[in-house]
Amino acid sequence: MSSTFGEIFRIHTYGESHGGGVGVIIDGCPPCIPVSLEDIQYQLDRRRPGQSEIVTPRKEADTAEVLSGLHDGKTLGTPISILVRNTDQRPSAYEEMAVKYRPSHADYTYDAKYGIRAPSGGGRASARETIGRVAAAAVGKQVLDKIAPGIEVLAWVKTIQHLEANVDPETVTAETIESNIVRTGDPEMAADMIEHIKKIRSDGNSVGGVIECVIRNCPPGLGEPIFDKLEAELAKAMLSIPATKGFEIGSGFSGTLLTGKEHNDPFVMKDGKIRTTSNHSGGVQGGISNGETIIFRVAFKPTATIISQQDTVTDKGENTTLQGRGRHDACVLPRAVPIVEAMATLVLTDHLLRQRAIMRV
Amino acid sequence: MSSTFGEIFRIHTYGESHGGGVGVIIDGCPPCIPVSLEDIQYQLDRRRPGQSEIVTPRKEADTAEVLSGLHDGKTLGTPISILVRNTDQRPSAYEEMAVKYRPSHADYTYDAKYGIRAPSGGGRASARETIGRVAAAAVGKQVLDKIAPGIEVLAWVKTIQHLEANVDPETVTAETIESNIVRTGDPEMAADMIEHIKKIRSDGNSVGGVIECVIRNCPPGLGEPIFDKLEAELAKAMLSIPATKGFEIGSGFSGTLLTGKEHNDPFVMKDGKIRTTSNHSGGVQGGISNGETIIFRVAFKPTATIISQQDTVTDKGENTTLQGRGRHDACVLPRAVPIVEAMATLVLTDHLLRQRAIMRV
Amino acid sequence: MSSTFGEIFRIHTYGESHGGGVGVIIDGCPPCIPVSLEDIQYQLDRRRPGQSEIVTPRKEADTAEVLSGLHDGKTLGTPISILVRNTDQRPSAYEEMAVKYRPSHADYTYDAKYGIRAPSGGGRASARETIGRVAAAAVGKQVLDKIAPGIEVLAWVKTIQHLEANVDPETVTAETIESNIVRTGDPEMAADMIEHIKKIRSDGNSVGGVIECVIRNCPPGLGEPIFDKLEAELAKAMLSIPATKGFEIGSGFSGTLLTGKEHNDPFVMKDGKIRTTSNHSGGVQGGISNGETIIFRVAFKPTATIISQQDTVTDKGENTTLQGRGRHDACVLPRAVPIVEAMATLVLTDHLLRQRAIMRV
Amino acid sequence: MSSTFGEIFRIHTYGESHGGGVGVIIDGCPPCIPVSLEDIQYQLDRRRPGQSEIVTPRKEADTAEVLSGLHDGKTLGTPISILVRNTDQRPSAYEEMAVKYRPSHADYTYDAKYGIRAPSGGGRASARETIGRVAAAAVGKQVLDKIAPGIEVLAWVKTIQHLEANVDPETVTAETIESNIVRTGDPEMAADMIEHIKKIRSDGNSVGGVIECVIRNCPPGLGEPIFDKLEAELAKAMLSIPATKGFEIGSGFSGTLLTGKEHNDPFVMKDGKIRTTSNHSGGVQGGISNGETIIFRVAFKPTATIISQQDTVTDKGENTTLQGRGRHDACVLPRAVPIVEAMATLVLTDHLLRQRAIMRV
């Protein structure tokens, strides 16, 4: 188990979906940063269950308690510990799953690795684990606002299965995205996406899609080659989110269809700054931000939990079938938008502090 | 700069493209592993320039010298230091580039980050940097062979621009891949790909494509959730390779078009083992290997170096043009195949040792 | 702030002396290890205030709550989060200290470093911070018992100011040490030490002393040269404990008075094992355990809190005086004994797991 | 094996005493720092064998080659790789030692840990390993000079066995220390010490002693509680040096004989700065530098190599005797002075950069 992320601005998360609670310690946060409980709770509310009609109806308030590291609304420079209690637990709903491996879940692999697993609610593999990340990133956002004002991290649902939103990455706003419960940047497509998710859910089925994310006004110079290149860190951050299967930055996979003459981004002076006239690079060159908008996309598979009968095996190695039930998301993307933003924010905050450490005098 | 990769089996690389040399230290290698200089040199030869008519004609033998850590052909458990001297240096070829930023290269971002850069040959951002990775992975391969015999890491060129190879990931062999200079797993497509690269080069242009990689016979249980999930580590590893723009595992981006009922991988007992009847998961569930073949793809952009005139700026902030020249790869993929394998091998070796540390008694 | 200790068996602590609570996350603990809440609480009780007439009369039960990582009394392999709420807080007792720097405390240096500090109770610099370490080590002890049965970590008070105990490191028992409230291994000296501490306290003064610690039955081969030598890790662990000023292993400082002929430990075969006939090395040679008893000593300065008037300055830079008051330990050593054992246990557990990772096949 | 030291300014060392060479990579060095080869070579010359009549007569020039990371005499921000070739190797001198364990050396423990070891010259456990540390610290010194001008790290021989130098830590100069081959700060004692070492050597015997070290003009605020306290990091750094057995800071072990009233360091304003009127703390309070002179002492045991017959065992487990011979130091302290300074410099450089990362806006 490796529940630490970041080098300077480091977070350590813990918690099973059922049990005492989930939470995070943030270590390495600069002192004297204003942080309010509201900043944290706002982000947790964006990812919590029960927030709209297209997400799981589980009822968890996900109320954050800050145990340490803040005084009079400012960071002390000491570890910030944030705890969210677990409340809505129905272990009985998981009795069958305790012995039958749910297909495309982590039940089997946890048993294979550890020889033991939390028998209910997905344990540590539950998406509930991301609460600590989101809470920590809410603090990270305050650090960015203070040290590098103007940086903006914004994600939205780009596709739900075959439905694709039309979004301008340079101009879309948080207000637009939050104005619809599916969290797409294209209000006209929102209704179709919501309708599609409802239909899929009524079929006992599930869907996935792609989340797109931009980082606007990122200063040049962030990213630590050779191995901690900014895109490598973002890729790791995104692929650590449950249900993700792919990551691409800038031109991504479709960039492989262009030639170098088409793909290269010419430099030009603009308002006294070095800029590029196109952005196939996606804001990163050689692993380091170049001052252009960073843009990347993350693929989410359809939710593994479906309400139908599936072939599987027991933990004793017998073939069997499993009838899915429970209260789950037919599509995780609306709730994953704040998680993608959170992981991007954590990468940025960490790299901003890393760059401070080595900056030239 | 962060030139360390891995937690237990850790590598530290160094070196600019011009200068004394490039190399690597491997720390945390188990003792008593048989390693020969030939093992290392064979892999370096697969990535070196001048190896075929479709790669850069630069002449560098890339001869490895082992400075420490081996005795009588066995690892001592101490750091293994491997040095490759730089030989074919023509600084004069880079005089213009010392003041003009090459588009979609790292010249500008290194200056933005460090305020200084090696003026010739791309410095630390040169693909020459990957020599240390490949040398280290040659040692890692011996560790895998000893501790988890049967694991096989195999990569091939899947696409060159619009040309797509037809390859069976379960059966393709190293011999087939090495039988053609483009290193695709589809001998029938090889000639077309080679022809295309030659044509692109004669146009002073460049192309990219996709490399596919499998890990066969990986034992279940590797990967360290929450943040060091196996796919997250592979994603980081791949995106740290120069010129990469995307990573996907299993069904990847196209998996977002399926529903959960189509995408889930049912479990079934087979020869006394728990297996899945499909493999959309790509061999990893919940961040941990499940015993199926791990399969992933990496997008490489077209080479940034092209032999034509491009708009750019100088390091003094003046608009100008740059006429590309020099001896470069019109397509990096044939030489990137061993690099993809190397990074996958490093991830695997490290996670195999990490799993040993915490395995239950 | 760096509140992480260990490489594989890693702990992350948090918490100010006043505030929501203090606690720890243990990450990297092997699965299937039996751990009871009683194991943890027993050790916390050994370090808590109010346990005897020679320690601070503060009343804190220091009750541990395990929030995650255990199921049915066994470790899951996931992060184990342990929380101890703060209860006995009297912020008013610290009003004067909020503006006047207490001599030889960390008030001034925290302000110098962070520009802010928790104004009461010593904040993060309070010895209350060690609760997380002790709780984590109670888990580590179970790991040692399971993986390397027979290892025994035992500390005792060797000196209180000029009073020195006569203790045989090879035979002293936990029962003897726990039989007296000063926790020395020499029952005859215990009464004198207790008397001395009481007298010093009645003078409003304080004293320090030396704690000695042994690790018996440690297998050969633990320790990771060059930098993570076993003695180096122990030294760091001990000097991270509040109020420590020195560390020595084996012959230590007095070994500098011997010649090599006197100091070298001859090897001899004994019961089929390689042993040494003397143990000036203190159980470690070249940074690696050699199978002999590891023995080291830690110097603790007299408690900085004294009940008398002292010269100091305010946080505004004015000379002033401070009249000490409050409920503090006139001698920290009795309560520091379990802390020394805890840090030694954490080092051992981590190195045992590190050695497993790289052990030869 | 763990050959990495530091978090931001990180060094990775490698090399056996016999073999291709020894060296270091420095990663995380800020860019644009002036570094000359002379800076590095000067420090290597201070630790090399054969430099005077009281050290080992082995003839090794220890000439440094910088392979990467510097351009036109300035750091690039990329890894700096420094190599020193091994030259004076006489494997035949070690044939007996290949099968007989030298008492109080690391031969046995390396075999116990790794099951294999370099058979000649002490391998990785040789003090030759410290070359990489000293070279790296020479670069670190330039970083300190640039970022925190005025910091001064100075060590000297305080005692040789029973001979104790009289040195004023606040005023002693590098010139005084370098003026005598034993590197003590007390010129009057130097002759006695030199005489004593010569006599001990002629007896085929060896001696140890204590090195004292100061850091003058260290800014307040360095050190990262809770675990990476400045004194904890120094303790680890020092105990990682071969032949060390103890570390103490400020009042150290003798401070345990004082009461709190005697030991506390009162604060007072002086020239507008917060200072203390005594310095029992040794320049560190709560793990953080307080602006006073940091002072610590390190115990070195008598050299394990002695020219006389000793009881020991073979690697096959048979009792035997070993007749010492070879060219070794009868006292390592004169050559250890630059090593102590080097490790202190590495700790300081790293912590200076760590503090930059989190400093408040």
Short mmCIF file of C-alpha atoms in Angstrom, two decimals, chain D residues 84-335:
data_model
loop_
_atom_site.label_atom_id
_atom_site.label_comp_id
_atom_site.label_asym_id
_atom_site.label_seq_id
_atom_site.Cartn_x
_atom_site.Cartn_y
_atom_site.Cartn_z
CA VAL D 84 37.20 9.23 -9.35
CA ARG D 85 38.99 6.27 -10.84
CA ASN D 86 40.54 3.63 -8.62
CA THR D 87 44.25 3.26 -9.28
CA ASP D 88 46.30 1.71 -6.47
CA GLN D 89 44.84 -1.77 -6.25
CA ARG D 90 46.70 -4.75 -4.88
CA PRO D 91 44.12 -7.53 -4.75
CA SER D 92 46.81 -10.05 -3.78
CA ALA D 93 47.20 -8.25 -0.45
CA TYR D 94 43.69 -9.30 0.38
CA GLU D 95 43.76 -12.99 -0.44
CA GLU D 96 43.76 -14.08 3.18
CA MET D 97 41.03 -11.64 4.03
CA ALA D 98 38.83 -13.07 1.31
CA VAL D 99 38.19 -16.07 3.52
CA LYS D 100 38.92 -14.79 7.03
CA TYR D 101 36.67 -12.18 8.60
CA ARG D 102 38.66 -9.20 9.88
CA PRO D 103 37.51 -8.40 13.44
CA SER D 104 35.40 -5.25 13.80
CA HIS D 105 35.34 -4.82 10.03
CA ALA D 106 32.25 -5.29 7.86
CA ASP D 107 33.39 -8.50 6.11
CA TYR D 108 31.12 -10.77 8.10
CA THR D 109 28.08 -8.51 8.16
CA TYR D 110 28.21 -7.96 4.39
CA ASP D 111 28.28 -11.71 3.90
CA ALA D 112 25.44 -12.12 6.37
CA LYS D 113 23.33 -9.53 4.59
CA TYR D 114 24.13 -10.13 0.94
CA GLY D 115 25.59 -13.62 0.75
CA ILE D 116 28.39 -12.17 -1.36
CA ARG D 117 30.99 -9.45 -1.02
CA ALA D 118 33.78 -7.77 -2.90
CA PRO D 119 36.74 -9.80 -1.77
CA SER D 120 39.39 -7.13 -1.64
CA GLY D 121 39.98 -3.72 -0.14
CA GLY D 122 36.85 -3.64 1.98
CA GLY D 123 34.61 -3.24 -1.04
CA ARG D 124 31.78 -0.84 -0.47
CA ALA D 125 32.54 -0.69 3.28
CA SER D 126 35.90 0.93 2.58
CA ALA D 127 36.34 4.52 3.68
CA ARG D 128 37.10 5.13 0.02
CA GLU D 129 33.33 5.28 -0.32
CA THR D 130 33.41 8.73 1.28
CA ILE D 131 35.02 10.29 -1.82
CA GLY D 132 31.62 10.84 -3.36
CA ARG D 133 30.37 12.58 -0.22
CA VAL D 134 33.33 14.94 -0.10
CA ALA D 135 33.06 15.80 -3.79
CA ALA D 136 29.34 16.47 -3.47
CA ALA D 137 29.82 18.65 -0.41
CA ALA D 138 32.34 20.75 -2.31
CA VAL D 139 29.48 21.61 -4.65
CA GLY D 140 27.14 22.11 -1.69
CA LYS D 141 29.57 24.61 -0.25
CA GLN D 142 29.25 26.73 -3.38
CA VAL D 143 25.47 26.61 -3.06
CA LEU D 144 25.68 27.82 0.54
CA ASP D 145 28.09 30.58 -0.43
CA LYS D 146 25.66 31.79 -3.06
CA ILE D 147 22.35 31.44 -1.23
CA ALA D 148 23.35 32.02 2.39
CA PRO D 149 26.69 33.80 2.31
CA GLY D 150 28.60 33.69 5.57
CA ILE D 151 27.72 30.19 6.68
CA GLU D 152 30.93 28.48 7.77
CA VAL D 153 31.41 24.79 8.50
CA LEU D 154 34.59 23.96 10.36
CA ALA D 155 35.75 20.74 12.02
CA TRP D 156 38.88 19.80 13.91
CA VAL D 157 40.36 16.98 15.96
CA LYS D 158 39.28 17.54 19.56
CA THR D 159 40.83 14.44 21.11
CA ILE D 160 43.16 11.61 20.12
CA GLN D 161 42.64 8.89 22.69
CA HIS D 162 43.43 10.68 26.00
CA LEU D 163 44.98 13.79 24.40
CA GLU D 164 42.56 16.71 24.35
CA ALA D 165 42.94 19.90 22.36
CA ASN D 166 42.00 23.29 23.73
CA VAL D 167 39.99 25.03 21.02
CA ASP D 168 37.68 28.04 21.06
CA PRO D 169 34.80 27.07 18.75
CA GLU D 170 33.86 30.67 18.06
CA THR D 171 37.24 31.84 16.86
CA VAL D 172 39.26 28.92 15.55
CA THR D 173 40.13 29.28 11.86
CA ALA D 174 40.55 26.96 8.93
CA GLU D 175 44.12 28.18 8.61
CA THR D 176 44.96 27.05 12.14
CA ILE D 177 43.42 23.66 11.58
CA GLU D 178 45.14 23.11 8.23
CA SER D 179 48.46 24.31 9.66
CA ASN D 180 49.11 20.92 11.27
CA ILE D 181 48.81 17.46 9.71
CA VAL D 182 46.63 16.09 12.51
CA ARG D 183 44.05 18.85 11.84
CA THR D 184 43.51 19.94 15.42
CA GLY D 185 42.55 23.50 16.29
CA ASP D 186 45.17 23.62 19.05
CA PRO D 187 48.66 24.02 17.54
CA GLU D 188 50.33 23.37 20.89
CA MET D 189 48.70 19.98 21.18
CA ALA D 190 49.36 19.04 17.56
CA ALA D 191 52.89 17.82 18.13
CA ASP D 192 51.83 15.53 20.99
CA MET D 193 49.03 14.09 18.93
CA ILE D 194 51.27 13.46 15.94
CA GLU D 195 53.85 11.84 18.17
CA HIS D 196 51.21 9.64 19.76
CA ILE D 197 49.84 8.47 16.43
CA LYS D 198 53.34 7.60 15.22
CA LYS D 199 54.08 5.62 18.36
CA ILE D 200 50.77 3.75 18.15
CA ARG D 201 51.46 2.90 14.52
CA SER D 202 54.93 1.62 15.27
CA ASP D 203 53.27 -0.71 17.81
CA GLY D 204 51.02 -2.09 15.05
CA ASN D 205 48.16 -0.62 17.02
CA SER D 206 45.56 2.10 16.37
CA VAL D 207 43.68 4.89 18.13
CA GLY D 208 40.48 6.88 17.82
CA GLY D 209 39.20 10.14 19.20
CA VAL D 210 36.64 12.89 18.90
CA ILE D 211 36.10 15.41 16.11
CA GLU D 212 34.34 18.65 16.98
CA CYS D 213 32.50 20.68 14.37
CA VAL D 214 30.85 24.08 14.27
CA ILE D 215 28.48 25.75 11.87
CA ARG D 216 28.82 29.49 12.26
CA ASN D 217 26.36 32.10 10.96
CA CYS D 218 23.63 29.60 10.26
CA PRO D 219 20.37 31.48 9.76
CA PRO D 220 17.52 30.66 12.16
CA GLY D 221 14.78 28.41 10.81
CA LEU D 222 16.62 25.41 9.33
CA GLY D 223 15.51 21.90 10.32
CA GLU D 224 12.26 20.04 9.65
CA PRO D 225 10.52 18.67 12.73
CA ILE D 226 9.30 16.19 13.74
CA PHE D 227 11.58 13.57 12.29
CA ASP D 228 14.00 15.61 10.21
CA LYS D 229 15.08 17.87 13.03
CA LEU D 230 18.42 19.46 12.28
CA GLU D 231 20.20 17.57 15.08
CA ALA D 232 18.57 14.30 13.99
CA GLU D 233 19.78 14.78 10.45
CA LEU D 234 23.26 15.68 11.65
CA ALA D 235 23.30 12.63 13.92
CA LYS D 236 22.37 10.36 11.04
CA ALA D 237 24.88 12.02 8.75
CA MET D 238 27.69 11.55 11.26
CA LEU D 239 26.83 7.98 12.25
CA SER D 240 26.86 7.07 8.57
CA ILE D 241 30.58 7.84 8.45
CA PRO D 242 32.72 4.70 8.85
CA ALA D 243 34.14 4.08 12.35
CA THR D 244 31.81 6.45 14.21
CA LYS D 245 30.25 5.39 17.52
CA GLY D 246 28.65 8.52 18.95
CA PHE D 247 27.22 11.98 18.35
CA GLU D 248 26.34 14.79 20.71
CA ILE D 249 25.19 18.36 20.16
CA GLY D 250 25.63 21.35 22.45
CA SER D 251 25.92 20.20 26.05
CA GLY D 252 25.55 16.59 24.94
CA PHE D 253 26.08 13.80 27.44
CA SER D 254 27.70 16.12 29.98
CA GLY D 255 24.59 18.29 29.90
CA THR D 256 22.77 15.50 31.71
CA LEU D 257 24.74 16.48 34.83
CA LEU D 258 23.26 19.99 34.94
CA THR D 259 19.89 21.08 36.27
CA GLY D 260 17.38 22.96 34.17
CA LYS D 261 18.19 26.24 35.86
CA GLU D 262 21.83 25.81 34.85
CA HIS D 263 21.15 24.41 31.40
CA ASN D 264 18.49 26.73 29.98
CA ASP D 265 19.76 29.38 27.56
CA PRO D 266 18.17 32.77 28.39
CA PHE D 267 17.13 34.91 25.45
CA VAL D 268 18.31 38.50 25.13
CA MET D 269 18.15 41.18 22.44
CA LYS D 270 21.55 41.96 20.95
CA ASP D 271 22.14 44.26 17.99
CA GLY D 272 18.44 44.00 17.22
CA LYS D 273 18.57 40.22 17.03
CA ILE D 274 17.21 37.55 19.31
CA ARG D 275 20.20 35.79 20.84
CA THR D 276 20.93 33.53 23.81
CA THR D 277 23.44 34.34 26.55
CA SER D 278 24.64 30.75 26.79
CA ASN D 279 24.56 28.00 24.20
CA HIS D 280 23.93 24.66 25.88
CA SER D 281 21.41 24.05 23.13
CA GLY D 282 24.23 23.97 20.61
CA GLY D 283 22.45 26.24 18.16
CA VAL D 284 19.35 24.09 17.75
CA GLN D 285 16.05 24.26 19.67
CA GLY D 286 13.09 22.05 18.90
CA GLY D 287 14.95 20.69 15.90
CA ILE D 288 15.37 24.11 14.28
CA SER D 289 18.46 26.34 14.14
CA ASN D 290 18.18 29.38 16.43
CA GLY D 291 20.93 31.52 14.91
CA GLU D 292 23.59 30.63 17.49
CA THR D 293 26.67 28.62 16.57
CA ILE D 294 25.80 25.00 15.97
CA ILE D 295 28.35 22.78 17.71
CA PHE D 296 28.56 19.02 17.84
CA ARG D 297 31.05 16.22 18.47
CA VAL D 298 31.55 12.83 16.83
CA ALA D 299 33.27 9.81 18.39
CA PHE D 300 35.54 7.70 16.18
CA LYS D 301 36.64 4.27 17.37
CA PRO D 302 40.26 3.13 16.98
CA THR D 303 40.87 1.87 13.42
CA ALA D 304 39.87 -1.78 13.13
CA THR D 305 42.92 -2.62 11.02
CA ILE D 306 45.86 -3.41 13.29
CA ILE D 307 49.15 -5.08 12.47
CA SER D 308 49.01 -7.97 14.88
CA GLN D 309 47.56 -11.45 15.15
CA GLN D 310 43.87 -11.72 16.07
CA ASP D 311 41.40 -14.53 16.69
CA THR D 312 38.68 -14.82 14.09
CA VAL D 313 36.69 -17.25 11.95
CA THR D 314 36.59 -18.13 8.28
CA ASP D 315 33.59 -17.70 6.01
CA LYS D 316 33.19 -21.48 6.33
CA GLY D 317 32.72 -21.18 10.08
CA GLU D 318 36.09 -22.38 11.35
CA ASN D 319 38.05 -20.77 14.15
CA THR D 320 41.36 -19.36 12.93
CA THR D 321 43.78 -16.46 13.35
CA LEU D 322 44.49 -13.54 11.10
CA GLN D 323 47.77 -11.64 10.86
CA GLY D 324 47.04 -8.03 9.95
CA ARG D 325 49.12 -6.32 7.31
CA GLY D 326 48.68 -3.74 4.59
CA ARG D 327 48.85 0.01 4.34
CA HIS D 328 46.33 1.54 6.66
CA ASP D 329 45.68 4.50 8.92
CA ALA D 330 46.67 4.03 12.56
CA CYS D 331 44.26 6.90 13.23
CA VAL D 332 41.54 7.99 10.83
CA LEU D 333 40.77 11.34 12.41
CA PRO D 334 43.04 13.64 10.38
CA ARG D 335 41.43 12.39 7.16
#
